Amino acid sequence: MTGNIAKIKKLPCRVSPYLRVRHFRGRGIHSPFVYGIIRNALIFGKGFYGQRDRLYTYLKLIGVPGRTAMKLQNLHNYCEYSSAAVYSSAGREVLGSGEPALMIFTTSCPARQIADAIRETGPTTGAVAIISPRSESARFRICKELARREDCISIDTRGVMLFFYGSGHAPRHYKL
């Protein structure tokens, strides 16, 4: 009897990932902007959209998992961003030239630093990527606050939370 109760208690943990998926592989998404990002950058397969760049190499060097680094590199190439700022425990590193259009916060970046950086720069255009948004409650709270903003499109891929500003599209939250 005790073994069955333990199995029943574990059931929500096993089922919840399947219940929260709303848009599998981009199906049901009616925004061409978001559909293009999902199909061409996030689920492109095992290859790269465009060429590998310094961003992928740098993210792998600081300990970001390969698939996550590949997705962010594909996003960078697909959206044709000229530069990216990577925030980690070591500080801020700008890759490329000009004002960074893509802000990436790694898992080693504390939640307080994420909040301060977003408050200081106040992204009006471009994108923000927060890796492992559910690793601690403060990070997830920041993600939820950013998703509630009226000028942003957010995409939750469970491993990375993406926020797009200034795209001219209707704000919405997508769960993949």
XYZ file of N, CA and C in Angstrom:
528
model
N 0.815 -1.193 0.000
C 0.000 0.000 0.000
C 0.858 1.257 0.000
N 1.944 1.249 0.764
C 2.803 2.425 0.850
C 3.484 2.713 -0.485
N 3.847 1.688 -1.217
C 4.485 1.871 -2.524
C 3.569 2.531 -3.524
N 2.267 2.194 -3.484
C 1.308 2.809 -4.400
C 1.116 4.290 -4.104
N 1.108 4.645 -2.835
C 0.946 6.051 -2.449
C 2.150 6.857 -2.925
N 3.337 6.292 -2.798
C 4.547 6.982 -3.266
C 4.497 7.191 -4.785
N 3.989 6.197 -5.515
C 3.874 6.334 -6.973
C 2.858 7.413 -7.347
N 1.771 7.487 -6.610
C 0.738 8.492 -6.882
C 1.277 9.892 -6.600
N 2.096 10.046 -5.553
C 2.655 11.351 -5.230
C 3.634 11.819 -6.300
N 4.342 10.887 -6.969
C 5.293 11.246 -8.020
C 4.612 11.526 -9.349
N 3.364 11.129 -9.505
C 2.651 11.265 -10.768
C 2.598 12.701 -11.296
N 2.275 13.715 -10.481
C 2.250 15.080 -11.024
C 3.598 15.524 -11.580
N 4.699 15.067 -11.005
C 6.023 15.435 -11.502
C 6.273 14.847 -12.893
N 5.738 13.670 -13.141
C 5.950 13.011 -14.426
C 5.011 13.545 -15.505
N 3.830 13.961 -15.130
C 2.820 14.383 -16.092
C 2.909 15.879 -16.399
N 3.340 16.689 -15.451
C 3.288 18.147 -15.622
C 4.037 18.673 -16.839
N 5.204 18.128 -17.225
C 5.838 18.657 -18.439
C 4.981 18.488 -19.686
N 4.181 17.437 -19.739
C 3.344 17.206 -20.913
C 2.094 18.073 -20.888
N 1.633 18.447 -19.720
C 0.440 19.266 -19.614
C 0.696 20.734 -19.942
N 1.918 21.200 -19.726
C 2.198 22.617 -19.914
C 2.559 22.977 -21.348
N 2.773 22.011 -22.202
C 3.117 22.292 -23.592
C 1.880 22.792 -24.318
N 1.964 23.965 -24.910
C 0.841 24.503 -25.656
C 1.087 24.473 -27.152
N 2.285 24.849 -27.568
C 2.585 24.974 -28.988
C 3.754 24.055 -29.320
N 3.455 22.864 -29.799
C 4.487 21.891 -30.114
C 5.022 22.173 -31.512
N 6.308 22.429 -31.624
C 6.985 22.679 -32.898
C 6.362 23.821 -33.699
N 5.774 24.768 -33.012
C 5.234 25.942 -33.683
C 3.803 25.807 -34.155
N 3.194 24.651 -33.955
C 1.808 24.489 -34.398
C 0.883 25.314 -33.523
N -0.060 25.997 -34.140
C -1.008 26.820 -33.404
C -0.541 28.244 -33.184
N 0.621 28.592 -33.677
C 1.118 29.955 -33.538
C 0.782 30.704 -34.816
N 0.048 31.800 -34.678
C -0.439 32.524 -35.839
C 0.367 33.777 -36.151
N 1.409 34.040 -35.391
C 2.279 35.177 -35.665
C 3.438 34.713 -36.555
N 3.588 35.261 -37.760
C 4.697 34.856 -38.629
C 6.060 35.142 -38.009
N 6.144 36.230 -37.224
C 7.400 36.579 -36.561
C 7.813 35.483 -35.583
N 6.914 35.094 -34.696
C 7.224 34.084 -33.678
C 7.389 32.705 -34.323
N 6.536 32.381 -35.294
C 6.643 31.089 -35.978
C 8.006 30.954 -36.658
N 8.470 32.025 -37.293
C 9.781 31.988 -37.940
C 10.900 31.773 -36.937
N 10.809 32.415 -35.785
C 11.840 32.229 -34.752
C 11.827 30.797 -34.239
N 10.631 30.267 -33.995
C 10.546 28.912 -33.456
C 11.060 27.888 -34.466
N 10.601 27.978 -35.709
C 10.971 26.988 -36.718
C 12.422 27.116 -37.170
N 12.921 28.343 -37.307
C 14.249 28.537 -37.887
C 15.368 28.670 -36.866
N 15.056 29.086 -35.655
C 16.113 29.298 -34.673
C 16.074 28.286 -33.536
N 14.881 27.996 -33.024
C 14.814 27.171 -31.811
C 14.742 25.673 -32.086
N 14.065 25.266 -33.170
C 13.979 23.829 -33.454
C 14.527 23.532 -34.844
N 15.624 24.164 -35.174
C 16.220 24.027 -36.495
C 16.770 22.629 -36.731
N 16.915 21.864 -35.699
C 17.503 20.537 -35.840
C 18.844 20.505 -35.144
N 19.737 19.703 -35.661
C 21.039 19.574 -35.025
C 22.067 20.516 -35.625
N 21.715 21.216 -36.677
C 22.650 22.111 -37.335
C 22.460 23.556 -36.932
N 23.101 24.416 -37.667
C 23.051 25.843 -37.387
C 22.324 26.570 -38.500
N 21.577 27.580 -38.133
C 20.971 28.481 -39.100
C 22.046 29.515 -39.408
N 22.587 29.510 -40.594
C 23.706 30.392 -40.918
C 25.008 29.734 -40.482
N 25.962 30.528 -40.126
C 27.281 30.028 -39.741
C 27.476 30.101 -38.226
N 28.347 29.242 -37.737
C 28.750 29.375 -36.338
C 29.456 30.701 -36.187
N 29.346 31.237 -35.006
C 29.926 32.554 -34.785
C 30.643 32.539 -33.447
N 31.180 33.684 -33.088
C 31.871 33.821 -31.812
C 30.953 33.575 -30.631
N 29.673 33.862 -30.795
C 28.725 33.709 -29.694
C 28.650 32.262 -29.215
N 28.489 31.316 -30.138
C 28.412 29.894 -29.783
C 29.681 29.460 -29.055
N 30.823 29.829 -29.597
C 32.104 29.443 -29.003
C 32.258 30.024 -27.602
N 31.886 31.284 -27.438
C 32.006 31.917 -26.129
C 31.047 31.289 -25.116
N 29.804 31.031 -25.521
C 28.842 30.424 -24.600
C 29.305 29.039 -24.162
N 29.839 28.256 -25.090
C 30.363 26.930 -24.724
C 31.552 27.067 -23.769
N 32.381 28.068 -23.990
C 33.566 28.292 -23.166
C 33.202 28.607 -21.715
N 32.097 29.346 -21.498
C 31.726 29.718 -20.128
C 30.779 28.699 -19.488
N 30.510 27.585 -20.172
C 29.768 26.493 -19.545
C 28.299 26.372 -19.897
N 27.837 27.073 -20.915
C 26.444 26.935 -21.344
C 26.323 25.621 -22.122
N 25.290 24.808 -21.869
C 25.127 23.547 -22.594
C 25.074 23.763 -24.108
N 25.551 22.778 -24.854
C 25.682 22.888 -26.303
C 24.394 23.200 -27.040
N 23.305 22.522 -26.686
C 22.025 22.763 -27.371
C 21.510 24.175 -27.115
N 21.672 24.644 -25.901
C 21.240 26.000 -25.563
C 22.089 27.018 -26.306
N 23.406 26.797 -26.342
C 24.301 27.699 -27.069
C 23.961 27.708 -28.555
N 23.617 26.543 -29.113
C 23.261 26.455 -30.520
C 21.968 27.234 -30.797
N 20.966 27.096 -29.920
C 19.706 27.824 -30.099
C 19.933 29.334 -30.062
N 20.749 29.791 -29.131
C 21.007 31.230 -29.025
C 21.816 31.734 -30.219
N 22.744 30.910 -30.707
C 23.487 31.297 -31.916
C 22.551 31.360 -33.115
N 21.638 30.381 -33.232
C 20.668 30.395 -34.326
C 19.756 31.614 -34.242
N 19.327 31.960 -33.033
C 18.504 33.149 -32.836
C 19.263 34.405 -33.269
N 20.516 34.495 -32.862
C 21.368 35.633 -33.216
C 21.499 35.754 -34.741
N 21.710 34.630 -35.420
C 21.861 34.645 -36.876
C 20.527 34.928 -37.574
N 19.456 34.295 -37.117
C 18.156 34.444 -37.773
C 17.643 35.878 -37.684
N 17.785 36.489 -36.517
C 17.311 37.865 -36.329
C 18.305 38.896 -36.858
N 19.455 38.430 -37.336
C 20.497 39.284 -37.910
C 20.952 40.373 -36.942
N 21.186 39.980 -35.699
C 21.711 40.919 -34.713
C 23.201 41.118 -34.962
N 23.665 42.348 -34.788
C 25.077 42.631 -35.031
C 25.941 42.352 -33.799
N 25.329 42.371 -32.620
C 26.111 42.135 -31.408
C 25.243 41.545 -30.316
N 25.919 40.989 -29.315
C 25.229 40.388 -28.171
C 26.029 40.692 -26.909
N 25.323 40.861 -25.798
C 25.956 41.050 -24.500
C 25.652 39.814 -23.662
N 26.687 39.179 -23.155
C 26.536 37.982 -22.327
C 26.876 38.364 -20.888
N 25.906 38.147 -20.000
C 26.083 38.454 -18.583
C 26.309 37.144 -17.830
N 27.389 37.091 -17.062
C 27.681 35.910 -16.244
C 28.228 36.390 -14.908
N 28.685 35.456 -14.089
C 29.249 35.841 -12.794
C 30.523 36.664 -12.983
N 31.187 36.504 -14.136
C 32.412 37.256 -14.414
C 32.129 38.684 -14.860
N 30.883 38.999 -15.169
C 30.536 40.342 -15.603
C 29.871 40.327 -16.970
N 30.016 41.433 -17.690
C 29.369 41.606 -18.994
C 30.417 41.533 -20.094
N 30.148 40.735 -21.106
C 31.038 40.613 -22.263
C 30.219 40.925 -23.509
N 30.655 41.922 -24.282
C 29.958 42.289 -25.516
C 30.681 41.645 -26.684
N 29.936 40.884 -27.473
C 30.470 40.225 -28.655
C 29.879 40.902 -29.879
N 30.711 41.387 -30.755
C 30.246 42.092 -31.942
C 30.457 43.583 -31.791
N 29.900 44.343 -32.729
C 30.106 45.788 -32.721
C 28.771 46.497 -32.543
N 28.831 47.655 -31.935
C 27.635 48.453 -31.737
C 26.909 48.115 -30.452
N 25.738 48.717 -30.308
C 24.892 48.477 -29.132
C 24.340 47.053 -29.191
N 24.475 46.269 -28.109
C 23.996 44.875 -28.138
C 22.482 44.797 -28.314
N 22.054 44.041 -29.321
C 20.629 43.847 -29.574
C 20.107 42.608 -28.853
N 21.004 41.737 -28.418
C 20.636 40.510 -27.716
C 21.358 40.491 -26.379
N 20.593 40.417 -25.297
C 21.163 40.317 -23.955
C 20.942 38.890 -23.459
N 22.025 38.201 -23.093
C 21.942 36.815 -22.634
C 22.413 36.764 -21.187
N 21.572 36.195 -20.323
C 21.909 36.028 -18.910
C 22.110 34.539 -18.650
N 23.322 34.155 -18.264
C 23.638 32.744 -18.030
C 23.162 32.318 -16.641
N 23.291 31.023 -16.356
C 22.862 30.509 -15.051
C 23.739 31.022 -13.916
N 24.982 31.374 -14.209
C 25.858 31.877 -13.150
C 25.566 33.331 -12.795
N 24.727 33.981 -13.576
C 24.366 35.380 -13.318
C 23.280 35.427 -12.237
N 23.532 36.094 -11.110
C 22.526 36.149 -10.047
C 21.286 36.941 -10.460
N 20.172 36.643 -9.833
C 18.901 37.284 -10.156
C 18.959 38.795 -9.952
N 19.660 39.237 -8.929
C 19.770 40.672 -8.668
C 20.480 41.379 -9.823
N 21.510 40.736 -10.387
C 22.236 41.321 -11.511
C 21.353 41.390 -12.756
N 20.477 40.394 -12.947
C 19.544 40.413 -14.081
C 18.608 41.602 -13.953
N 18.026 41.758 -12.775
C 17.088 42.857 -12.545
C 17.774 44.211 -12.728
N 18.996 44.366 -12.208
C 19.719 45.634 -12.335
C 20.065 45.943 -13.785
N 20.526 44.943 -14.520
C 20.920 45.161 -15.921
C 19.719 45.536 -16.778
N 18.593 44.886 -16.552
C 17.397 45.203 -17.340
C 16.854 46.578 -16.956
N 16.933 46.917 -15.691
C 16.476 48.226 -15.235
C 17.354 49.336 -15.812
N 18.679 49.114 -15.861
C 19.613 50.129 -16.352
C 19.469 50.340 -17.858
N 19.487 49.249 -18.616
C 19.462 49.389 -20.069
C 18.062 49.586 -20.591
N 17.071 48.986 -19.924
C 15.686 49.123 -20.348
C 15.490 48.802 -21.812
N 15.541 47.523 -22.189
C 15.490 47.179 -23.613
C 14.203 47.686 -24.273
N 14.369 48.459 -25.335
C 13.227 48.938 -26.106
C 13.161 48.221 -27.449
N 14.302 47.744 -27.919
C 14.351 46.919 -29.122
C 15.297 45.761 -28.854
N 15.201 44.739 -29.677
C 16.087 43.593 -29.516
C 15.463 42.504 -28.676
N 16.321 41.709 -28.050
C 15.837 40.540 -27.315
C 16.633 40.333 -26.035
N 15.983 39.676 -25.085
C 16.606 39.265 -23.828
C 16.413 37.764 -23.706
N 17.477 37.033 -23.373
C 17.407 35.584 -23.165
C 17.902 35.274 -21.760
N 17.078 34.575 -20.987
C 17.465 34.168 -19.636
C 17.551 32.650 -19.634
N 18.762 32.137 -19.433
C 19.003 30.692 -19.434
C 18.609 30.129 -18.074
N 17.959 28.976 -18.067
C 17.471 28.301 -16.858
C 16.625 29.229 -16.000
N 15.486 29.666 -16.511
C 14.679 30.622 -15.754
C 14.082 30.059 -14.478
N 13.975 28.749 -14.376
C 13.359 28.151 -13.191
C 14.374 27.591 -12.193
N 15.641 27.953 -12.350
C 16.656 27.412 -11.453
C 16.523 27.944 -10.028
N 15.983 29.129 -9.866
C 15.706 29.666 -8.537
C 14.471 30.557 -8.632
N 13.776 30.709 -7.532
C 12.492 31.416 -7.549
C 12.646 32.889 -7.923
N 13.744 33.532 -7.535
C 13.934 34.948 -7.857
C 14.083 35.147 -9.371
N 14.783 34.227 -10.038
C 14.934 34.313 -11.507
C 13.575 34.154 -12.183
N 12.805 33.197 -11.713
C 11.505 32.947 -12.333
C 10.556 34.128 -12.091
N 10.652 34.750 -10.936
C 9.839 35.924 -10.632
C 10.165 37.065 -11.606
N 11.435 37.257 -11.901
C 11.851 38.284 -12.858
C 11.298 37.955 -14.246
N 11.352 36.683 -14.624
C 10.831 36.261 -15.929
C 9.332 36.536 -16.034
N 8.599 36.231 -14.977
C 7.158 36.481 -15.002
C 6.849 37.970 -15.091
N 7.634 38.796 -14.404
C 7.434 40.243 -14.484
C 7.709 40.761 -15.892
N 8.769 40.258 -16.520
C 9.083 40.678 -17.881
C 8.008 40.229 -18.863
N 7.455 39.046 -18.656
C 6.418 38.521 -19.556
C 5.131 39.326 -19.443
N 4.890 39.960 -18.305
C 3.670 40.739 -18.107
C 3.720 42.116 -18.759
N 4.916 42.551 -19.170
C 5.020 43.876 -19.790
C 4.212 43.914 -21.073
N 3.621 45.060 -21.349
C 2.722 45.131 -22.496
C 3.436 45.315 -23.827
N 4.727 45.584 -23.820
C 5.433 45.825 -25.071
C 6.357 44.672 -25.468
N 6.054 43.468 -25.008
C 6.994 42.375 -25.226
C 6.302 41.087 -25.651
N 6.988 40.355 -26.512
C 6.577 38.997 -26.874
C 7.510 38.064 -26.116
N 6.969 37.099 -25.396
C 7.815 36.172 -24.642
C 7.589 34.749 -25.125
N 8.691 33.996 -25.160
C 8.666 32.592 -25.563
C 9.354 31.793 -24.464
N 8.632 30.841 -23.888
C 9.157 29.997 -22.814
C 9.464 28.626 -23.390
N 10.750 28.291 -23.469
C 11.150 26.975 -23.983
C 11.593 26.041 -22.864
N 11.310 26.385 -21.645
C 11.701 25.685 -20.427
C 13.178 25.831 -20.111
N 14.055 25.728 -21.087
C 15.495 25.887 -20.847
C 15.947 27.328 -20.979
N 15.244 28.083 -21.813
C 15.560 29.495 -22.054
C 14.248 30.257 -22.155
N 14.201 31.416 -21.535
C 13.046 32.295 -21.664
C 13.493 33.466 -22.528
N 12.761 33.716 -23.618
C 13.109 34.763 -24.568
C 12.077 35.877 -24.515
N 12.554 37.111 -24.602
C 11.694 38.288 -24.606
C 12.113 39.163 -25.780
N 11.146 39.547 -26.620
C 11.426 40.374 -27.791
C 10.719 41.715 -27.628
N 11.476 42.789 -27.830
C 10.955 44.147 -27.670
C 11.018 44.880 -29.002
N 10.053 45.761 -29.226
C 10.073 46.623 -30.392
C 9.869 45.915 -31.713
N 9.193 44.778 -31.702
C 8.986 44.039 -32.946
C 7.760 44.536 -33.696
N 6.931 45.336 -33.049
C 5.729 45.853 -33.682
C 4.595 44.847 -33.743
N 4.729 43.744 -33.057
C 3.697 42.718 -33.043
C 2.934 42.754 -31.718
N 1.773 42.137 -31.734
C 0.948 42.110 -30.520
C 1.668 41.316 -29.427
N 1.703 41.843 -28.201
C 2.374 41.136 -27.106
C 1.618 39.855 -26.742
N 2.370 38.812 -26.496
C 1.768 37.535 -26.137
C 2.840 36.659 -25.501
N 2.406 35.700 -24.698
C 3.308 34.746 -24.068
C 3.086 33.377 -24.705
N 4.158 32.785 -25.212
C 4.079 31.458 -25.845
C 4.844 30.461 -24.994
N 4.226 29.302 -24.773
C 4.873 28.209 -24.046
C 5.149 27.069 -25.021
N 6.396 26.652 -25.090
C 6.757 25.529 -25.973
C 7.045 24.301 -25.154
